[in-house]
Coordinates of C-alpha atoms and ligand atoms in Angstrom, one line a residue:
M7 CA 23.4 99.0 157.3
T8 CA 26.6 97.5 155.9
A9 CA 26.7 96.5 152.5
V10 CA 27.3 92.4 152.1
G11 CA 27.8 90.1 149.7
I12 CA 29.9 88.4 147.1
D13 CA 33.5 90.1 146.3
R14 CA 34.8 87.3 144.4
I15 CA 33.4 84.0 142.6
S16 CA 35.1 81.3 141.3
F17 CA 34.3 78.2 139.4
Y18 CA 36.1 75.0 138.7
C19 CA 35.3 72.0 136.7
P20 CA 37.2 68.8 136.1
R21 CA 39.5 68.1 133.3
Y22 CA 37.0 65.6 131.6
S23 CA 34.4 65.6 129.2
L24 CA 31.7 63.8 127.5
P25 CA 29.9 65.2 124.4
L26 CA 26.2 64.4 124.7
T27 CA 26.3 63.2 121.2
A28 CA 28.5 60.3 122.0
L29 CA 26.1 59.6 125.0
A30 CA 23.1 59.8 122.6
G31 CA 24.6 57.5 119.7
A32 CA 25.3 54.7 122.7
R33 CA 21.9 54.9 124.2
G34 CA 20.5 55.1 121.0
V35 CA 18.6 58.3 121.4
D36 CA 18.1 61.3 119.2
A37 CA 20.8 63.9 119.9
A38 CA 18.6 66.6 119.5
K39 CA 16.7 65.4 122.3
Y40 CA 19.7 66.3 124.5
L41 CA 20.8 69.2 122.9
E42 CA 17.8 71.0 122.3
G43 CA 15.0 69.1 124.5
L44 CA 17.2 69.4 127.4
G45 CA 19.8 72.2 126.3
Q46 CA 22.8 70.2 127.3
E47 CA 26.2 69.9 125.0
V48 CA 28.8 68.6 127.2
M49 CA 29.1 66.5 130.5
A50 CA 32.1 67.1 132.9
V51 CA 33.3 63.8 134.0
P52 CA 35.3 63.5 137.6
P53 CA 38.4 61.2 137.2
P54 CA 39.0 58.5 140.0
D55 CA 41.3 61.0 141.8
E56 CA 38.5 64.1 141.8
D57 CA 35.9 64.5 144.1
T58 CA 33.9 67.1 145.9
V59 CA 36.8 68.0 148.1
T60 CA 39.3 68.7 145.6
M61 CA 37.0 70.6 143.1
A62 CA 36.0 72.4 146.0
A63 CA 39.9 73.7 147.1
A64 CA 40.6 74.3 143.1
A65 CA 37.3 76.6 143.0
A66 CA 38.7 78.7 145.9
Q67 CA 42.1 78.7 145.5
P68 CA 42.2 81.6 143.3
L69 CA 40.2 83.5 146.0
L70 CA 42.9 83.1 148.2
E71 CA 46.0 85.2 147.3
P72 CA 47.3 86.9 150.7
P73 CA 45.8 88.3 152.7
A74 CA 42.5 87.0 152.0
A75 CA 43.0 83.7 154.0
E76 CA 44.4 85.1 156.9
R77 CA 40.8 86.7 157.6
V78 CA 38.5 83.7 156.8
A79 CA 36.5 83.0 159.5
L80 CA 33.7 80.8 158.4
L81 CA 33.6 78.3 155.7
L82 CA 30.7 76.6 154.9
L83 CA 30.7 73.9 152.2
A84 CA 27.1 73.0 150.4
T85 CA 27.3 69.6 148.9
E86 CA 24.7 66.9 148.6
T87 CA 27.9 64.0 147.4
G88 CA 29.7 65.0 150.9
V89 CA 32.4 62.3 151.4
D90 CA 32.1 61.3 154.9
Q91 CA 28.6 60.7 157.2
S92 CA 30.6 62.8 160.0
K93 CA 33.7 64.9 159.1
A94 CA 32.9 67.7 157.4
A95 CA 33.9 67.9 153.4
G96 CA 35.3 71.6 154.2
L97 CA 37.9 70.5 156.9
F98 CA 39.7 68.5 154.3
V99 CA 39.8 71.8 152.0
H100 CA 40.6 73.9 155.1
G101 CA 43.7 71.8 155.3
L102 CA 44.7 72.1 151.5
L103 CA 44.2 75.9 151.4
K104 CA 45.8 76.4 154.8
L105 CA 43.1 78.4 156.6
P106 CA 43.5 80.1 159.7
A107 CA 42.6 78.0 162.9
R108 CA 40.6 80.9 164.0
C109 CA 37.8 79.8 161.8
R110 CA 34.7 78.0 161.7
V111 CA 33.9 75.2 159.4
V112 CA 30.7 73.3 158.4
E113 CA 29.1 71.4 156.0
V114 CA 25.6 72.5 154.8
K115 CA 22.6 70.1 153.2
Q116 CA 19.6 70.4 151.5
A117 CA 19.8 69.5 147.9
C118 CA 20.7 71.7 145.5
Y119 CA 19.4 74.5 147.7
S120 CA 22.4 74.5 150.1
G121 CA 24.5 76.9 148.5
T122 CA 22.3 79.6 148.9
A123 CA 21.4 78.8 152.7
A124 CA 25.3 78.7 153.0
L125 CA 25.5 82.2 151.4
R126 CA 22.6 83.8 153.5
M127 CA 24.6 82.3 156.6
A128 CA 27.8 83.8 155.7
C129 CA 26.2 87.3 154.9
A130 CA 24.8 87.5 158.4
M131 CA 28.3 86.5 159.7
V132 CA 29.9 89.0 158.3
A133 CA 27.5 92.0 158.6
Q134 CA 28.1 91.6 162.4
D135 CA 31.5 91.3 162.3
P136 CA 32.5 93.4 158.9
E137 CA 36.2 92.7 159.3
S138 CA 35.5 89.0 158.6
Q139 CA 35.5 87.2 155.4
A140 CA 33.6 84.1 154.7
L141 CA 34.1 81.5 152.3
V142 CA 31.2 79.8 150.8
I143 CA 32.1 76.8 148.4
A144 CA 29.2 74.6 146.7
S145 CA 30.5 71.5 145.3
D146 CA 28.8 68.1 143.7
I147 CA 28.7 65.5 141.4
A148 CA 25.6 65.0 139.7
R149 CA 25.1 61.2 138.8
Y150 CA 22.1 59.2 138.3
T151 CA 21.6 55.5 137.2
L152 CA 23.3 54.8 133.9
G153 CA 20.9 54.6 131.4
S154 CA 18.1 56.4 133.0
P155 CA 16.5 59.7 131.9
G156 CA 18.6 61.8 134.3
E157 CA 21.9 60.5 132.8
P158 CA 22.2 63.0 130.2
T159 CA 21.7 65.8 133.1
Q160 CA 24.7 64.7 134.8
G161 CA 27.5 66.9 135.7
C162 CA 30.5 68.0 138.1
G163 CA 31.8 71.0 139.8
A164 CA 32.2 73.6 142.2
V165 CA 31.7 77.0 142.7
A166 CA 33.8 79.5 145.4
M167 CA 32.2 82.9 146.8
L168 CA 34.4 85.1 149.0
V169 CA 31.7 87.0 151.2
T170 CA 32.6 90.2 152.5
A171 CA 31.6 93.9 153.6
Q172 CA 31.6 96.4 150.9
P173 CA 31.9 93.7 148.3
R174 CA 33.4 94.8 144.7
L175 CA 31.0 92.3 143.0
L176 CA 27.6 91.6 143.9
T177 CA 25.5 93.2 146.9
V178 CA 23.1 90.3 148.4
E179 CA 19.6 92.2 149.1
P180 CA 17.6 91.4 152.2
H181 CA 14.2 90.3 150.8
A182 CA 13.9 86.8 150.6
G183 CA 10.7 84.6 149.3
L184 CA 10.6 81.4 150.5
H185 CA 8.9 77.9 149.8
T186 CA 9.2 74.6 151.6
E187 CA 7.1 71.1 151.1
D188 CA 8.0 67.7 152.5
V189 CA 8.0 65.9 148.8
M190 CA 9.8 62.7 147.7
D191 CA 10.5 64.2 144.2
F192 CA 14.7 63.4 144.2
W193 CA 16.6 61.7 146.9
R194 CA 19.6 59.6 147.6
P195 CA 19.5 57.4 150.2
N196 CA 23.2 56.8 152.3
Y197 CA 23.8 53.5 150.8
R198 CA 23.6 54.6 147.1
Q199 CA 26.0 56.3 144.9
A200 CA 23.3 57.8 142.4
A201 CA 20.5 59.6 143.2
L202 CA 16.7 58.5 142.5
V203 CA 14.6 60.9 141.1
D204 CA 10.8 61.3 140.0
G205 CA 12.1 63.4 137.1
K206 CA 8.6 64.8 135.8
Y207 CA 7.4 65.4 139.4
S208 CA 10.3 66.9 140.0
T209 CA 10.3 69.7 137.1
R210 CA 6.5 70.3 138.6
M211 CA 7.5 70.7 142.1
Y212 CA 10.6 73.0 140.6
L213 CA 8.0 75.3 138.8
H214 CA 5.4 75.2 141.8
T215 CA 8.0 76.4 144.1
A216 CA 9.4 79.0 142.0
V217 CA 6.1 80.8 141.7
Q218 CA 5.3 80.1 145.2
A219 CA 8.6 81.7 146.4
Y220 CA 8.5 84.9 143.6
Q221 CA 5.0 85.7 145.3
H222 CA 6.7 85.7 148.4
Y223 CA 9.3 87.6 147.6
T224 CA 7.1 90.5 145.4
Q225 CA 5.1 90.8 148.7
A226 CA 8.1 91.4 150.8
S227 CA 10.1 93.6 148.7
G228 CA 7.4 95.0 146.8
L229 CA 9.3 94.6 143.7
G230 CA 8.2 92.8 140.3
L231 CA 10.1 91.3 137.3
S232 CA 10.2 94.8 135.7
D233 CA 12.8 96.1 138.7
I234 CA 14.7 92.7 137.8
D235 CA 17.3 93.1 135.0
R236 CA 18.5 89.6 134.3
F237 CA 17.8 86.2 136.1
C238 CA 19.7 83.2 137.1
Y239 CA 17.8 79.8 137.9
H240 CA 18.9 76.5 139.3
I241 CA 19.8 74.7 136.6
P242 CA 19.6 70.9 136.1
F243 CA 19.4 71.3 132.6
T244 CA 19.3 74.4 130.9
R245 CA 15.8 74.6 129.1
M246 CA 14.5 74.5 133.1
A247 CA 15.4 77.7 133.2
Y248 CA 13.3 78.4 130.0
K249 CA 10.3 76.9 131.3
A250 CA 10.9 78.8 134.9
H251 CA 11.0 82.2 133.8
T252 CA 8.0 81.6 131.2
Q253 CA 6.3 80.7 134.3
L254 CA 7.3 83.7 136.2
A255 CA 6.7 86.1 133.7
Q256 CA 3.2 85.1 133.6
Q257 CA 2.6 85.7 137.2
D258 CA 2.8 89.5 136.7
A259 CA -0.1 89.1 134.4
G260 CA 1.9 89.6 131.6
P261 CA 2.0 87.7 128.1
A262 CA 3.9 84.5 127.8
P263 CA 7.6 86.2 126.9
G264 CA 9.0 85.5 123.4
K265 CA 12.3 83.7 122.6
R266 CA 14.3 87.0 122.4
E267 CA 12.7 88.2 125.8
L268 CA 13.7 84.6 127.3
D269 CA 17.1 84.8 125.9
H270 CA 17.7 88.3 127.2
A271 CA 16.5 87.5 131.2
V272 CA 18.3 84.1 131.5
G273 CA 20.4 83.4 128.1
H274 CA 23.9 84.5 129.5
S275 CA 23.5 82.7 132.6
L276 CA 23.4 79.1 130.9
T277 CA 26.5 79.0 128.8
Y278 CA 28.6 77.4 131.3
N279 CA 25.8 74.8 132.5
R280 CA 25.8 73.6 129.2
L281 CA 29.2 72.4 128.9
T282 CA 29.4 70.8 132.3
G283 CA 25.6 69.4 133.1
N284 CA 24.3 69.7 136.5
T285 CA 26.3 70.7 139.2
Y286 CA 23.8 70.5 142.1
T287 CA 24.4 72.7 144.7
A288 CA 26.9 75.2 142.3
A289 CA 24.5 75.4 139.4
L290 CA 23.0 78.4 140.5
Y291 CA 26.5 80.0 141.3
Q292 CA 27.7 78.7 138.2
G293 CA 24.7 80.3 136.4
L294 CA 25.5 83.8 137.9
A295 CA 29.3 83.5 137.1
S296 CA 28.3 82.5 133.6
L297 CA 26.1 85.5 133.3
L298 CA 28.7 88.3 135.2
D299 CA 31.6 86.6 132.6
T300 CA 29.4 86.5 129.3
C301 CA 26.9 88.9 129.2
P302 CA 28.2 92.2 126.6
D303 CA 26.4 94.6 128.5
D304 CA 27.6 96.3 131.6
L305 CA 25.4 95.0 134.3
G306 CA 27.1 97.4 137.1
G307 CA 24.2 99.0 138.8
R308 CA 21.6 96.6 137.7
R309 CA 19.4 94.0 139.9
I310 CA 19.7 90.3 139.4
G311 CA 16.9 88.2 140.6
L312 CA 17.8 84.5 141.2
F313 CA 15.8 81.7 142.1
S314 CA 17.4 78.3 144.3
Y315 CA 15.5 75.1 144.4
G316 CA 16.6 71.7 146.4
S317 CA 14.3 69.1 146.1
G318 CA 12.6 67.4 148.9
C319 CA 12.1 70.4 148.8
T320 CA 13.1 74.2 149.6
G321 CA 13.2 76.9 147.2
E322 CA 13.8 80.9 147.6
F323 CA 13.7 83.7 145.2
F324 CA 16.3 86.7 146.2
S325 CA 18.3 89.3 144.3
M326 CA 21.3 90.8 144.3
R327 CA 22.8 94.1 143.1
V328 CA 25.8 94.1 140.5
C329 CA 28.6 96.5 141.8
K330 CA 29.8 99.3 139.4
G331 CA 33.1 98.4 138.0
Y332 CA 32.4 94.6 138.4
R333 CA 34.3 93.4 135.7
K334 CA 37.7 93.7 137.2
Q335 CA 36.9 91.4 139.8
L336 CA 36.1 88.6 137.6
L337 CA 37.8 85.6 136.4
T338 CA 36.6 85.4 133.0
Q339 CA 39.7 83.9 131.3
R340 CA 40.5 81.3 133.9
H341 CA 36.6 80.0 133.6
R342 CA 36.7 80.1 130.0
H343 CA 40.2 78.0 129.6
L344 CA 38.8 75.4 132.2
L345 CA 36.1 74.9 129.6
A346 CA 37.9 75.0 126.6
D347 CA 40.8 72.8 127.7
R348 CA 39.3 69.4 128.8
T349 CA 40.1 66.0 127.4
E350 CA 37.1 64.3 125.1
L351 CA 36.4 60.8 126.9
T352 CA 35.1 57.9 124.9
F353 CA 31.6 56.7 125.9
Q354 CA 33.4 53.2 127.3
A355 CA 35.9 55.3 129.4
Y356 CA 32.9 57.4 130.8
E357 CA 31.3 54.4 131.7
D358 CA 34.4 52.8 133.3
I359 CA 34.8 56.0 135.5
L360 CA 31.3 56.0 136.9
N361 CA 31.1 52.2 137.4
L362 CA 34.6 52.4 139.6
R363 CA 34.1 51.9 143.5
I364 CA 36.1 53.5 146.1
P365 CA 37.7 50.1 148.3
E366 CA 35.8 49.9 151.3
D367 CA 38.3 47.6 153.3
G368 CA 40.4 49.8 155.1
L369 CA 43.5 48.8 153.1
H370 CA 46.1 50.9 151.3
Y371 CA 45.5 52.6 148.1
E372 CA 47.0 54.8 145.9
F373 CA 44.9 56.0 143.2
A374 CA 46.5 56.5 139.7
P375 CA 47.3 60.4 138.7
Y376 CA 44.8 61.6 135.9
R377 CA 44.2 65.5 135.1
T378 CA 43.5 67.5 138.0
G379 CA 43.3 71.1 139.0
G380 CA 45.8 71.9 142.1
F381 CA 44.3 69.2 144.3
R382 CA 44.3 65.3 143.9
F383 CA 42.4 62.5 146.2
A384 CA 45.3 60.0 146.0
G385 CA 44.1 57.3 148.2
M386 CA 42.7 55.6 151.1
Q387 CA 44.7 54.6 154.4
D388 CA 42.8 52.5 157.2
H389 CA 39.6 53.9 156.0
K390 CA 40.8 57.8 155.6
R391 CA 40.7 59.5 152.5
C392 CA 44.2 60.8 151.7
Y393 CA 44.6 64.0 149.6
E394 CA 47.7 65.8 148.1
V395 CA 48.7 69.2 146.6
V396 CA 49.3 68.8 143.1
T397 CA 52.9 70.5 142.2
Ligands
COA2 N1 14.3 66.6 119.7 C1 14.3 67.5 120.2 N2 13.4 67.4 121.2 C2 13.4 66.4 121.8 C3 12.9 65.1 121.0 C4 13.9 65.3 120.0 N3 14.3 64.2 119.1 N4 12.9 64.2 122.2 C5 12.3 64.8 123.1 N5 12.6 66.4 122.9 C6 11.9 67.3 124.2 C7 10.7 66.8 125.0 O1 9.3 67.3 124.0 C8 11.2 67.2 126.2 O2 10.9 69.1 125.9 P1 9.5 69.7 127.2 O3 9.7 69.3 128.1 O4 9.8 71.3 126.7 O5 8.6 69.2 126.0 C9 12.9 67.3 126.5 O6 13.1 66.9 125.2 C10 12.7 66.1 127.3 O7 12.2 64.8 126.9 P2 11.4 63.9 128.0 O8 10.8 63.1 127.2 O9 10.2 64.7 128.6 O10 12.7 63.5 128.9 P3 12.6 62.4 129.7 O11 11.5 61.6 130.0 O12 13.5 61.6 129.1 O13 13.4 63.1 130.9 C11 13.6 64.5 132.9 C12 13.3 64.5 131.4 C13 14.0 65.9 133.3 C14 12.6 64.0 133.6 C15 15.0 63.7 132.9 O14 16.1 64.1 132.2 C16 15.1 63.6 134.6 O15 14.8 62.7 135.2 N6 16.5 64.6 134.9 C17 16.7 64.7 136.6 C18 16.0 65.3 137.3 C19 15.8 66.6 137.2 O16 16.8 67.0 136.9 N7 14.9 67.1 137.8 C20 14.8 68.7 137.7 C21 14.2 69.5 138.9 S1 15.6 69.7 140.0

């Protein structure tokens, strides 16, 4: 069977941020609750001229040096903060990146899980036609009601993955552990900008789904935790990964893992999320990029276990093998620079940005230019979104 998986992975986050100490000060909350209780330090904030499309295009751009772009026959954009009810956000990305016309473009949705569904579908297409390549992008802006318990977990960002045969970074293994239930733990009606969430219930559903999906994975694969070297979990906030790994470790009838064991299993996957907040569909894959970029051990040949969770809910536990020599494929310096070189917002500027609404009257608007990546959401005309390349 042809090995299929991720040849390269690229992460992008907007150029503005809010330290959670500033949010804690403004909301009258002990900062330790955010920094230690939730495990978050900084929130990435999109300026008015960045959205799901511009973040997705900026994440994918470094993967598409010629001739990679010419072979992309599928673009799947996973998001729960799409920009149109009908037109796939990926079509704007397809245009901005000048991808070939002989290409399928589809948007995929199931809360934070859909990046994994997209990755699975991309692997299936490439396995059938190993000459082709697929671009999987997960891009989201996580937004809750201002002042609500979810607010400190907000964030945004995008991850793009080039899926190929004989990948040089990660091979996706076929075994999958699944769990689905129709529940209302987190949702966003079409008329709302911010998600609604039953926060405590959502954390319980996440853990329940992780256990069910992991049990299915062990039955399907015959593998257990001792066969897996590192773990990446969906990260709504970094403490959640510690909670999830503690639960799974006890499934194999072992004792509860200590702090050192937990840090070894999940620590490096959390570095980036701590500095951006939740990126919904991108969070798991941002964790994967973080692990590969920041882990000092050579992970070549090792197995990584991943748990993908989308509220509502669907979860999947699956695994990947890291390729030998994988470090040559990484964009570590770019990722570090993106996180280090951001403009810190005042609390007032943060609230102003979050309270902005896109005009809905169909008139012509041009948005002021802020710091962005290579693409910006330039304005509206006749109810159409206008994007431009930043030169
Ligand atoms: N110092 C250190 N830690 C503190 C603290 C302080 N002063 N005050 C509280 N904490 C800890 C709590 O003990 C808790 O840790 P624990 O869960 O390990 O016990 C943690 O900080 C969070 O505090 P809690 O009171 O439970 O937070 P909350 O009720 O305000 O909200 C969420 C937490 C996760 C429910 C909320 O952020 C949310 O709704 N998030 C969005 C939904 C989400 O992310 N769901 C996850 C599944 S997808």
